Amino acid sequence: MGFEYAAGRVAMLKNHGDWMPLGNADEQKPAAPGTVEAWARSEDNPVGGWYGVKKGFRGRFANYVPPVLEALGLAEVEHNARNNRMRAL
């Protein structure tokens, strides 16, 4: 994960200002609006679309990146069985 990914993600969370649902979804399934996964697929994010360029390896951004941001001390992530959320620190 490059710095621009982490910086863009944290900036978006700070602008959001509250907990945001992760919304994990496979590449073949649509991401729920207003979720971390939807942002990762949006043309409005810093990379202008999908985080991940190879078909079959895109999607599930909300599954893998939030724990990294949490480990770096940049975000707080819930650890429930389902419907987890995150927010910037």
mmCIF file of C-alpha atoms in Angstrom:
data_model
loop_
_atom_site.group_PDB
_atom_site.id
_atom_site.type_symbol
_atom_site.label_atom_id
_atom_site.label_comp_id
_atom_site.label_asym_id
_atom_site.label_seq_id
_atom_site.Cartn_x
_atom_site.Cartn_y
_atom_site.Cartn_z
ATOM 1 C CA MET A 1 0.000 0.000 0.000
ATOM 2 C CA GLY A 2 1.495 3.317 -1.036
ATOM 3 C CA PHE A 3 1.444 6.527 0.923
ATOM 4 C CA GLU A 4 -1.130 8.082 -1.419
ATOM 5 C CA TYR A 5 -3.571 5.281 -0.579
ATOM 6 C CA ALA A 6 -3.226 5.770 3.161
ATOM 7 C CA ALA A 7 -3.251 9.572 2.921
ATOM 8 C CA GLY A 8 -6.333 9.584 0.691
ATOM 9 C CA ARG A 9 -8.194 7.168 2.912
ATOM 10 C CA VAL A 10 -7.430 9.076 6.127
ATOM 11 C CA ALA A 11 -8.286 12.434 4.513
ATOM 12 C CA MET A 12 -11.656 11.067 3.354
ATOM 13 C CA LEU A 13 -12.401 9.714 6.839
ATOM 14 C CA LYS A 14 -11.513 13.038 8.468
ATOM 15 C CA ASN A 15 -13.807 14.859 6.031
ATOM 16 C CA HIS A 16 -16.554 12.339 6.815
ATOM 17 C CA GLY A 17 -16.080 13.125 10.513
ATOM 18 C CA ASP A 18 -17.749 10.066 12.039
ATOM 19 C CA TRP A 19 -17.843 6.296 11.875
ATOM 20 C CA MET A 20 -18.166 4.959 8.325
ATOM 21 C CA PRO A 21 -19.358 1.434 7.457
ATOM 22 C CA LEU A 22 -16.732 -0.737 5.769
ATOM 23 C CA GLY A 23 -19.150 -2.369 3.306
ATOM 24 C CA ASN A 24 -16.910 -5.259 2.237
ATOM 25 C CA ALA A 25 -17.881 -6.527 -1.207
ATOM 26 C CA ASP A 26 -16.323 -8.756 -3.855
ATOM 27 C CA GLU A 27 -15.404 -7.195 -7.166
ATOM 28 C CA GLN A 28 -18.438 -8.742 -8.879
ATOM 29 C CA LYS A 29 -20.894 -7.275 -6.362
ATOM 30 C CA PRO A 30 -21.864 -3.601 -6.084
ATOM 31 C CA ALA A 31 -20.616 -1.718 -3.043
ATOM 32 C CA ALA A 32 -23.248 -0.162 -0.789
ATOM 33 C CA PRO A 33 -23.344 3.652 -1.069
ATOM 34 C CA GLY A 34 -21.620 5.607 1.695
ATOM 35 C CA THR A 35 -19.194 2.829 2.613
ATOM 36 C CA VAL A 36 -15.404 2.547 2.583
ATOM 37 C CA GLU A 37 -15.687 0.029 -0.266
ATOM 38 C CA ALA A 38 -17.816 2.406 -2.350
ATOM 39 C CA TRP A 39 -15.212 5.148 -1.870
ATOM 40 C CA ALA A 40 -12.421 2.781 -2.955
ATOM 41 C CA ARG A 41 -14.266 2.195 -6.246
ATOM 42 C CA SER A 42 -15.311 5.806 -6.836
ATOM 43 C CA GLU A 43 -13.809 7.987 -9.544
ATOM 44 C CA ASP A 44 -13.617 10.702 -6.847
ATOM 45 C CA ASN A 45 -10.860 8.944 -4.860
ATOM 46 C CA PRO A 46 -7.159 9.895 -5.280
ATOM 47 C CA VAL A 47 -6.451 7.161 -7.849
ATOM 48 C CA GLY A 48 -9.585 7.938 -9.900
ATOM 49 C CA GLY A 49 -11.341 4.605 -9.561
ATOM 50 C CA TRP A 50 -10.654 1.095 -8.372
ATOM 51 C CA TYR A 51 -7.823 0.542 -5.923
ATOM 52 C CA GLY A 52 -6.313 -2.423 -7.723
ATOM 53 C CA VAL A 53 -5.834 -2.723 -11.448
ATOM 54 C CA LYS A 54 -5.871 -6.441 -12.181
ATOM 55 C CA LYS A 55 -9.284 -7.958 -12.685
ATOM 56 C CA GLY A 56 -9.984 -10.547 -10.017
ATOM 57 C CA PHE A 57 -7.783 -8.751 -7.479
ATOM 58 C CA ARG A 58 -9.963 -5.661 -7.137
ATOM 59 C CA GLY A 59 -12.630 -5.255 -4.502
ATOM 60 C CA ARG A 60 -12.440 -6.115 -0.818
ATOM 61 C CA PHE A 61 -10.478 -2.888 -0.196
ATOM 62 C CA ALA A 62 -12.539 -2.431 2.971
ATOM 63 C CA ASN A 63 -11.469 -5.871 4.139
ATOM 64 C CA TYR A 64 -7.708 -5.416 3.881
ATOM 65 C CA VAL A 65 -6.761 -1.728 4.150
ATOM 66 C CA PRO A 66 -8.535 -0.615 7.370
ATOM 67 C CA PRO A 67 -6.525 -2.996 9.608
ATOM 68 C CA VAL A 68 -3.299 -1.603 8.123
ATOM 69 C CA LEU A 69 -4.418 1.966 8.834
ATOM 70 C CA GLU A 70 -5.327 0.874 12.358
ATOM 71 C CA ALA A 71 -1.891 -0.699 12.883
ATOM 72 C CA LEU A 72 -0.272 2.541 11.690
ATOM 73 C CA GLY A 73 -2.301 4.464 14.281
ATOM 74 C CA LEU A 74 -4.224 6.399 11.621
ATOM 75 C CA ALA A 75 -7.696 4.937 12.138
ATOM 76 C CA GLU A 76 -9.909 3.100 14.598
ATOM 77 C CA VAL A 77 -11.688 -0.013 13.338
ATOM 78 C CA GLU A 78 -14.483 -1.986 14.991
ATOM 79 C CA HIS A 79 -13.940 -5.730 15.341
ATOM 80 C CA ASN A 80 -17.464 -7.140 15.483
ATOM 81 C CA ALA A 81 -18.673 -10.260 13.697
ATOM 82 C CA ARG A 82 -20.497 -8.131 11.063
ATOM 83 C CA ASN A 83 -21.207 -4.566 9.973
ATOM 84 C CA ASN A 84 -17.908 -3.084 11.130
ATOM 85 C CA ARG A 85 -17.074 0.597 10.814
ATOM 86 C CA MET A 86 -13.983 2.774 10.928
ATOM 87 C CA ARG A 87 -13.040 6.380 11.646
ATOM 88 C CA ALA A 88 -9.921 8.522 11.469
ATOM 89 C CA LEU A 89 -7.965 9.264 14.640
#
